[in-house]
PDB file of C-alpha atoms in Angstrom:
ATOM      1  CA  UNK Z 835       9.859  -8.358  15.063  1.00 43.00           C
ATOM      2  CA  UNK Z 836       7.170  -8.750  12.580  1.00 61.00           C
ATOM      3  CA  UNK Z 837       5.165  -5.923  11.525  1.00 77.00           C
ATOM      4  CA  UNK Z 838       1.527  -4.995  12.561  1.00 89.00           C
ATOM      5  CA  UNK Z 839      -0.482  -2.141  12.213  1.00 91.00           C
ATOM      6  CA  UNK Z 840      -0.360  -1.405  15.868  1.00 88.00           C
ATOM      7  CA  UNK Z 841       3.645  -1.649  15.746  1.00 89.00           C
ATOM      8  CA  UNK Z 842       3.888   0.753  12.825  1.00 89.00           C
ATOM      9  CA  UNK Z 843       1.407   3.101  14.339  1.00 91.00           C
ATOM     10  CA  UNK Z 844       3.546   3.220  17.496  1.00 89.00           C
ATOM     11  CA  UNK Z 845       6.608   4.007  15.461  1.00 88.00           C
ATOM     12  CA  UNK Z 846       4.912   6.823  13.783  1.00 88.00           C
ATOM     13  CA  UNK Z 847       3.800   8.123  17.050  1.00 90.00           C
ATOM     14  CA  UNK Z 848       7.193   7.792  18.446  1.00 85.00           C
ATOM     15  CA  UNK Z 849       9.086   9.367  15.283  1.00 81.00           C
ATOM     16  CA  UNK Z 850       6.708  12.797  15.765  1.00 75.00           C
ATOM     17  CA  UNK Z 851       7.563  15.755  17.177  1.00 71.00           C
ATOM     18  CA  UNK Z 852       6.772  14.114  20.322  1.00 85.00           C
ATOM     19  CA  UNK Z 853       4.130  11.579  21.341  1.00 89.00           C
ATOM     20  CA  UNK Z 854       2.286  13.765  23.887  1.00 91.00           C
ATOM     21  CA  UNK Z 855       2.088  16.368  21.176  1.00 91.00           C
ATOM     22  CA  UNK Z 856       0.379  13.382  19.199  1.00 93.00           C
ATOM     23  CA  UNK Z 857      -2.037  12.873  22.246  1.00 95.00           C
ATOM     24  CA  UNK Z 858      -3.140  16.203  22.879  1.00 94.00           C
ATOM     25  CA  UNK Z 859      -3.850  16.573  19.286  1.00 93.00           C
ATOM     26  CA  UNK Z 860      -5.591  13.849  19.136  1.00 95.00           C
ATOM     27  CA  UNK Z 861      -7.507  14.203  22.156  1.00 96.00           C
ATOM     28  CA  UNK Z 862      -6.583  11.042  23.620  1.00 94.00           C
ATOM     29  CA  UNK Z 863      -4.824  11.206  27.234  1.00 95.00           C
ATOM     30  CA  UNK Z 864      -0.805  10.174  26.933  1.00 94.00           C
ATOM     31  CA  UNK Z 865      -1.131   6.984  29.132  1.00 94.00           C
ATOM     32  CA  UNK Z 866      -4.690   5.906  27.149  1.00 94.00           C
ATOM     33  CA  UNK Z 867      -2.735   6.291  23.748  1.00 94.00           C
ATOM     34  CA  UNK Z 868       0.186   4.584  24.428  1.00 93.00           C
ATOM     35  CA  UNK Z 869      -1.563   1.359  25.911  1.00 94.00           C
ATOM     36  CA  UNK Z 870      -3.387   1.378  22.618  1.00 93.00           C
ATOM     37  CA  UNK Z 871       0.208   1.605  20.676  1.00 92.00           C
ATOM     38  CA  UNK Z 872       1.848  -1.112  22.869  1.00 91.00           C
ATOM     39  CA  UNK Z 873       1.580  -4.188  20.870  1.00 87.00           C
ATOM     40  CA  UNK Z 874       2.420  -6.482  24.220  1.00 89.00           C
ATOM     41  CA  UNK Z 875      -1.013  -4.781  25.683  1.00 88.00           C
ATOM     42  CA  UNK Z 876      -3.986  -7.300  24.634  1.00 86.00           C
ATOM     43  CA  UNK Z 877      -6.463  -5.417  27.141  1.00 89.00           C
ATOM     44  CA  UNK Z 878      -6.024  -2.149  25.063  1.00 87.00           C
ATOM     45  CA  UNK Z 879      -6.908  -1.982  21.317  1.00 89.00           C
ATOM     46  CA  UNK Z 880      -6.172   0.569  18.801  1.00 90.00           C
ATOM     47  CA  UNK Z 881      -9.407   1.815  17.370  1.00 93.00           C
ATOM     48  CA  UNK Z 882      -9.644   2.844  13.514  1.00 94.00           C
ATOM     49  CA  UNK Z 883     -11.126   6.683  14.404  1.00 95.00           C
ATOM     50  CA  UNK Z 884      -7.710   6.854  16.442  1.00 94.00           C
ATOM     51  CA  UNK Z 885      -5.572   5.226  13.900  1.00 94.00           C
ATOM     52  CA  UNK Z 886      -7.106   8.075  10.985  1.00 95.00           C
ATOM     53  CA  UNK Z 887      -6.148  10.735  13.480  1.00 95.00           C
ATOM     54  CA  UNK Z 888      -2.642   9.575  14.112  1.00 93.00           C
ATOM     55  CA  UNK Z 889      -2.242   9.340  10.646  1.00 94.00           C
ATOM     56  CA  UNK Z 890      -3.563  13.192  10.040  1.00 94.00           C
ATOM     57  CA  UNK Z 891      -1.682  14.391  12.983  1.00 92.00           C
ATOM     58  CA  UNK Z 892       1.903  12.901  11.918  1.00 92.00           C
ATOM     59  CA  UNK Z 893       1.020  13.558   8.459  1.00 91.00           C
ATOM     60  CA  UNK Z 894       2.463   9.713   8.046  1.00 92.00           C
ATOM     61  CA  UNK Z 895       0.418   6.733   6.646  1.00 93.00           C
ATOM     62  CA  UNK Z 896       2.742   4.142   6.795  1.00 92.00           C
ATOM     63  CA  UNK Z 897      -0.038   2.027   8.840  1.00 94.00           C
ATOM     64  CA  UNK Z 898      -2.321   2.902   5.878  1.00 95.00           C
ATOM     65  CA  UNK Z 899       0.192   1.130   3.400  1.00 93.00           C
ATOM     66  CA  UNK Z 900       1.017  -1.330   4.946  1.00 93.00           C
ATOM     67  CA  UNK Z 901      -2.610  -2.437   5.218  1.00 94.00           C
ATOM     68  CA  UNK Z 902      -3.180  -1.888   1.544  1.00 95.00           C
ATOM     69  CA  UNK Z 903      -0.321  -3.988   0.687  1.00 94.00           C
ATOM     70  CA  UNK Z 904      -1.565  -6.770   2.960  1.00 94.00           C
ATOM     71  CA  UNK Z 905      -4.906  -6.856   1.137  1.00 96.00           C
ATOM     72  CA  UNK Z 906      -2.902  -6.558  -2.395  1.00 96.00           C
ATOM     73  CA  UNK Z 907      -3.480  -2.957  -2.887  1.00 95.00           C
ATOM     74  CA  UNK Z 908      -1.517   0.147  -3.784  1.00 91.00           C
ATOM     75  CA  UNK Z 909      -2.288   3.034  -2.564  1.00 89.00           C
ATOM     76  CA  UNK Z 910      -2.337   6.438  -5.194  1.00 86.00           C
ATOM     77  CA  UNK Z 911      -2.497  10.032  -3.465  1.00 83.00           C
ATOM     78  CA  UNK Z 912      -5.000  12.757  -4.724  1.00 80.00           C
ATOM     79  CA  UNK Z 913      -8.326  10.876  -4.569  1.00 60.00           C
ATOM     80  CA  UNK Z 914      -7.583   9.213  -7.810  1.00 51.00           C
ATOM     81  CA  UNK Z 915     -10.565   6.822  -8.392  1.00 57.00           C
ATOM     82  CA  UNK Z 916     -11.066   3.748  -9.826  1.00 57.00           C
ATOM     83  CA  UNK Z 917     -13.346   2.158 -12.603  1.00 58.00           C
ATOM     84  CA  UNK Z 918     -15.271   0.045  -9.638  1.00 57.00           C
ATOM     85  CA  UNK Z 919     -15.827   3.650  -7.734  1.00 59.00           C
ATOM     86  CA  UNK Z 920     -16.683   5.577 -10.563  1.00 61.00           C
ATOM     87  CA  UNK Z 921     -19.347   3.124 -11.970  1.00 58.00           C
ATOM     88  CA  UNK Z 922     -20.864   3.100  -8.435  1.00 58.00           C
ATOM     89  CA  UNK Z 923     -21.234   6.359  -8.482  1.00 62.00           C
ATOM     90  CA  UNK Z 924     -22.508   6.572 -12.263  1.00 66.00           C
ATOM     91  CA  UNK Z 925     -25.143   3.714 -10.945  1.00 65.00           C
ATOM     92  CA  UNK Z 926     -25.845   6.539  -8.190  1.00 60.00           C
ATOM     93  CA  UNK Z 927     -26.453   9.249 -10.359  1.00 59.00           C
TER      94      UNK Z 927
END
Protein backbone atom coordinates (compact mmCIF):
# COMPACT_ATOMS: atom_id res chain seq x y z
CA UNK A 1 0.00 0.00 0.00
CA UNK A 2 1.36 3.35 -0.69
CA UNK A 3 1.38 5.93 1.86
CA UNK A 4 -0.98 9.00 2.24
CA UNK A 5 -1.61 11.32 4.79
CA UNK A 6 -5.01 9.94 5.43
CA UNK A 7 -3.42 6.27 5.75
CA UNK A 8 -0.81 7.41 8.25
CA UNK A 9 -3.30 9.42 10.18
CA UNK A 10 -5.46 6.29 10.51
CA UNK A 11 -2.52 4.32 11.77
CA UNK A 12 -1.80 6.84 14.37
CA UNK A 13 -5.34 6.80 15.41
CA UNK A 14 -5.38 3.12 15.51
CA UNK A 15 -1.87 2.74 17.43
CA UNK A 16 -3.46 5.16 20.48
CA UNK A 17 -4.69 4.20 23.49
CA UNK A 18 -7.77 3.56 21.66
CA UNK A 19 -9.47 5.32 18.75
CA UNK A 20 -12.68 6.33 20.59
CA UNK A 21 -10.44 7.83 23.21
CA UNK A 22 -8.99 9.78 20.08
CA UNK A 23 -12.66 10.81 19.15
CA UNK A 24 -13.91 11.99 22.27
CA UNK A 25 -10.86 14.02 22.64
CA UNK A 26 -11.15 15.36 19.71
CA UNK A 27 -14.67 16.04 19.70
CA UNK A 28 -15.45 14.27 16.66
CA UNK A 29 -18.17 11.33 16.96
CA UNK A 30 -16.35 7.62 16.51
CA UNK A 31 -18.26 6.72 13.25
CA UNK A 32 -17.63 10.61 11.74
CA UNK A 33 -13.79 10.12 12.49
CA UNK A 34 -13.23 6.97 11.19
CA UNK A 35 -14.99 7.65 7.71
CA UNK A 36 -12.60 10.55 7.57
CA UNK A 37 -9.50 7.99 8.35
CA UNK A 38 -10.73 5.34 5.83
CA UNK A 39 -8.73 5.96 2.80
CA UNK A 40 -11.35 3.67 0.55
CA UNK A 41 -14.10 6.49 1.72
CA UNK A 42 -14.01 9.32 -1.16
CA UNK A 43 -17.38 10.90 0.28
CA UNK A 44 -15.55 11.65 3.64
CA UNK A 45 -12.41 13.88 3.79
CA UNK A 46 -10.01 14.44 6.49
CA UNK A 47 -9.95 18.09 7.31
CA UNK A 48 -6.54 19.87 8.41
CA UNK A 49 -8.21 21.36 11.98
CA UNK A 50 -8.87 17.48 12.57
CA UNK A 51 -5.60 16.26 11.33
CA UNK A 52 -3.68 19.09 14.02
CA UNK A 53 -5.86 17.60 16.71
CA UNK A 54 -5.07 14.00 16.03
CA UNK A 55 -1.69 14.89 15.96
CA UNK A 56 -1.91 16.79 19.60
CA UNK A 57 -4.05 14.11 20.97
CA UNK A 58 -1.64 11.02 20.02
CA UNK A 59 1.19 13.20 20.65
CA UNK A 60 2.40 11.57 17.06
CA UNK A 61 3.19 13.61 13.86
CA UNK A 62 4.10 11.11 11.62
CA UNK A 63 1.36 12.66 9.08
CA UNK A 64 3.21 15.97 9.71
CA UNK A 65 6.56 14.36 8.38
CA UNK A 66 5.62 12.74 6.01
CA UNK A 67 4.13 15.84 4.40
CA UNK A 68 7.29 17.80 4.97
CA UNK A 69 9.29 15.23 3.32
CA UNK A 70 6.95 15.20 0.33
CA UNK A 71 7.43 18.95 -0.17
CA UNK A 72 11.41 18.45 0.50
CA UNK A 73 11.38 19.59 4.00
CA UNK A 74 12.68 18.49 7.37
CA UNK A 75 11.04 19.09 10.09
CA UNK A 76 13.20 20.51 13.53
CA UNK A 77 11.25 20.45 17.01
CA UNK A 78 11.30 23.54 19.40
CA UNK A 79 10.09 26.32 17.07
CA UNK A 80 13.50 26.65 15.62
CA UNK A 81 13.14 29.32 12.85
CA UNK A 82 14.53 29.95 9.78
CA UNK A 83 16.40 32.89 7.97
CA UNK A 84 13.11 33.31 5.52
CA UNK A 85 10.86 33.55 8.96
CA UNK A 86 13.03 35.62 10.83
CA UNK A 87 13.55 38.30 8.07
CA UNK A 88 9.72 38.38 7.73
CA UNK A 89 9.38 39.13 10.91
CA UNK A 90 12.40 41.73 11.05
CA UNK A 91 10.45 43.33 7.81
CA UNK A 92 7.41 43.29 10.43
CA UNK A 93 8.99 44.97 13.09
Amino acid sequence: MQDSVTRITQSMVLNAKQSKWVAERIGKPYPTMMRELNPYDQSAKLGADTLLEIMKVTNNISALEYMAAELGYKLTPGGAQTEATESKQAESA
